[in-house]
Short mmCIF file of C-alpha atoms in Angstrom, two decimals:
data_model
loop_
_atom_site.label_atom_id
_atom_site.label_comp_id
_atom_site.label_asym_id
_atom_site.label_seq_id
_atom_site.Cartn_x
_atom_site.Cartn_y
_atom_site.Cartn_z
CA GLY A 36 14.10 -7.05 -1.32
CA ILE A 37 11.41 -6.72 1.26
CA LEU A 38 12.66 -5.17 4.51
CA PRO A 39 12.45 -7.32 7.66
CA GLY A 40 10.12 -4.85 9.39
CA LEU A 41 7.66 -4.99 6.49
CA ALA A 42 7.76 -8.79 6.54
CA GLN A 43 6.79 -8.65 10.22
CA TRP A 44 4.18 -5.95 9.47
CA ILE A 45 2.50 -8.28 6.96
CA ILE A 46 2.50 -11.17 9.46
CA ALA A 47 1.04 -8.89 12.14
CA ALA A 48 -1.62 -7.54 9.76
CA ARG A 49 -2.74 -11.07 8.93
CA ARG A 50 -2.72 -12.05 12.61
CA THR A 51 -4.60 -9.02 13.90
CA SER A 52 -7.17 -9.22 11.12
CA GLY A 53 -8.00 -12.84 11.81
CA GLY A 54 -6.08 -14.03 8.75
CA GLN A 55 -8.27 -12.25 6.25
CA PHE A 56 -5.46 -10.53 4.34
CA VAL A 57 -3.43 -11.98 1.49
CA ASN A 58 -0.11 -10.44 0.51
CA LEU A 59 -0.67 -9.43 -3.11
CA GLY A 60 2.79 -7.94 -3.50
CA ALA A 61 5.35 -6.31 -1.31
CA TRP A 62 8.47 -5.84 -3.38
CA GLY A 63 9.21 -5.14 -6.98
CA ILE A 64 11.49 -2.77 -8.78
CA ARG A 65 9.22 -0.49 -10.78
CA ASP A 66 8.16 3.09 -11.23
CA ILE A 67 4.96 4.55 -9.85
CA LYS A 68 2.22 3.83 -12.37
CA GLY A 69 1.94 6.78 -14.70
CA LYS A 70 5.13 8.44 -13.40
CA PRO A 71 8.12 7.24 -15.40
CA GLY A 72 11.42 7.66 -13.56
CA GLN A 73 9.78 7.96 -10.11
CA PRO A 74 10.37 4.70 -8.19
CA SER A 75 7.46 3.11 -6.37
CA VAL A 76 7.75 2.66 -2.60
CA HIS A 77 7.40 -1.05 -3.42
CA SER A 78 10.96 -0.71 -4.82
CA THR A 79 12.23 0.18 -1.34
CA GLY A 80 10.76 -2.90 0.35
CA ARG A 81 8.46 -0.74 2.53
CA ALA A 82 5.09 -1.12 0.76
CA VAL A 83 2.56 -3.92 0.54
CA ASP A 84 -0.76 -4.50 -1.17
CA LEU A 85 -3.04 -6.42 1.22
CA GLY A 86 -5.93 -8.22 -0.48
CA TYR A 87 -9.18 -8.68 1.41
CA LYS A 88 -11.34 -10.57 -1.09
CA PRO A 89 -13.71 -12.95 0.72
CA ARG A 90 -12.57 -16.55 0.44
CA LYS A 91 -14.68 -19.69 0.42
CA GLY A 92 -15.64 -20.73 3.93
CA GLN A 93 -14.29 -17.55 5.50
CA PRO A 94 -16.26 -14.37 6.11
CA GLY A 95 -14.34 -11.31 5.16
CA GLY A 96 -14.12 -8.81 2.47
CA ARG A 97 -14.35 -5.09 2.76
CA LYS A 98 -16.90 -5.00 5.58
CA ARG A 99 -14.67 -7.09 7.83
CA MET A 100 -11.52 -5.18 6.84
CA LEU A 101 -12.81 -1.69 7.75
CA PRO A 102 -12.74 -2.00 11.59
CA TRP A 103 -9.16 -3.29 11.33
CA LEU A 104 -8.24 -0.38 9.07
CA ASP A 105 -9.82 2.11 11.48
CA ARG A 106 -7.65 0.70 14.29
CA VAL A 107 -4.51 0.90 12.15
CA VAL A 108 -5.23 4.55 11.30
CA GLU A 109 -5.92 5.30 14.97
CA HIS A 110 -2.45 3.92 15.80
CA ALA A 111 -0.74 4.87 12.53
CA ASN A 112 2.15 6.75 14.13
CA LEU A 113 2.85 3.88 16.53
CA LEU A 114 2.70 1.35 13.66
CA GLY A 115 4.98 3.42 11.44
CA VAL A 116 2.37 3.97 8.74
CA GLU A 117 3.28 6.65 6.21
CA ALA A 118 0.47 6.08 3.70
CA ILE A 119 -2.62 3.98 3.03
CA ILE A 120 -4.55 3.88 -0.23
CA ASP A 121 -8.10 2.50 0.03
CA TYR A 122 -9.16 1.99 -3.56
CA ARG A 123 -12.81 1.15 -2.94
CA TYR A 124 -13.86 3.66 -0.33
CA ASP A 125 -17.62 4.12 0.11
CA ASP A 126 -18.61 1.03 -1.89
CA ASN A 127 -17.53 2.51 -5.22
CA ARG A 128 -19.56 5.72 -4.92
CA SER A 129 -16.30 7.65 -4.76
CA LEU A 130 -12.95 7.18 -6.40
CA GLY A 131 -11.07 5.92 -3.37
CA ARG A 132 -9.26 7.67 -0.56
CA GLY A 133 -5.77 8.09 0.79
CA TRP A 134 -4.38 8.55 4.31
CA PHE A 135 -0.96 10.17 4.64
CA CYS A 136 1.19 10.80 7.71
CA ASP A 137 1.86 14.42 6.79
CA ARG A 138 -1.81 15.35 7.21
CA GLN A 139 -3.00 12.60 9.62
CA ALA A 140 -6.32 12.40 7.81
CA TRP A 141 -8.14 10.72 4.95
CA GLN A 142 -8.58 12.52 1.66
CA ASN A 143 -11.38 11.33 -0.61
CA TYR A 144 -10.45 11.31 -4.27
CA ASP A 145 -12.80 13.12 -6.60
CA ARG A 146 -11.00 12.18 -9.79
CA VAL A 147 -8.93 9.32 -11.11
CA THR A 148 -5.45 9.66 -9.64
CA VAL A 149 -2.20 7.76 -9.97
CA GLN A 150 -2.17 7.20 -6.21
CA GLY A 151 -5.38 5.31 -6.03
CA GLY A 152 -8.63 6.84 -7.17
CA GLY A 153 -10.70 5.15 -9.78
CA ALA A 154 -9.84 1.51 -9.08
CA ALA A 155 -13.29 0.35 -7.98
CA TRP A 156 -12.41 -3.22 -8.97
CA ALA A 157 -9.47 -3.31 -6.52
CA LEU A 158 -10.00 -5.65 -3.57
CA TRP A 159 -6.95 -4.49 -1.64
CA ILE A 160 -5.39 -1.67 0.31
CA HIS A 161 -1.89 -0.32 -0.23
CA VAL A 162 0.18 0.37 2.91
CA GLU A 163 3.57 2.10 3.19
CA ILE A 164 5.62 2.07 6.38
CA SER A 165 8.48 4.29 7.52
CA PRO A 166 12.12 3.40 6.80
CA ALA A 167 12.75 3.05 10.56
CA MET A 168 9.90 0.55 10.98
CA GLY A 169 11.02 -1.23 7.83
CA ARG A 170 14.32 -2.00 9.53
CA ASP A 171 12.82 -2.96 12.92
CA PRO A 172 10.79 -6.21 13.01
CA ARG A 173 10.86 -6.28 16.83
CA GLY A 174 9.53 -2.73 16.91
CA VAL A 175 6.75 -3.71 14.51
CA ARG A 176 5.74 -6.64 16.71
CA ALA A 177 5.76 -4.47 19.85
CA ALA A 178 3.71 -1.77 18.11
CA PHE A 179 1.05 -4.26 16.97
CA LEU A 180 0.86 -5.76 20.47
CA GLU A 181 0.21 -2.27 21.84
CA ALA A 182 -2.33 -1.34 19.15
CA PHE A 183 -4.11 -4.72 19.34
CA PRO A 184 -3.79 -5.74 23.03
CA GLU A 185 -6.55 -8.34 22.72
CA ILE A 186 -4.31 -10.49 20.49
CA PRO A 187 -2.51 -13.16 22.57
CA ARG A 188 1.17 -12.31 23.00
CA ASP A 189 2.33 -15.83 22.21
CA ALA A 190 0.43 -16.08 18.92
#
């Protein structure tokens, strides 16, 4: 199932984003779409899809999500982030983008890819965390408190 560190990561993401995210799915045994036999990181309990669709009575959506995402990328190593897929980068003028820990940078997709490009209808981001962070809910909480110091510690 979902690892305890990812469960805490989801709680912290909701808290630090002002509650705008909805957990659209964090665990399921399946292959990567389009890659039979290659398990999805969701199968390890270390990946989550965080929805940011605006909800009635609450401002939000993509515009509100982007500053939060910039902060997460700025502190990605601290937060244990291994990958982020942003399906709707640049208001659908591109085919999405991906951030990966091995290059510490965003890559814009220029073609439909299995990892994320070409899903302009997607109102979520996909986040993968490291195995160590996945096992360490206290470490996740401490990392978010460091990356988002303006959030009250008792919240």
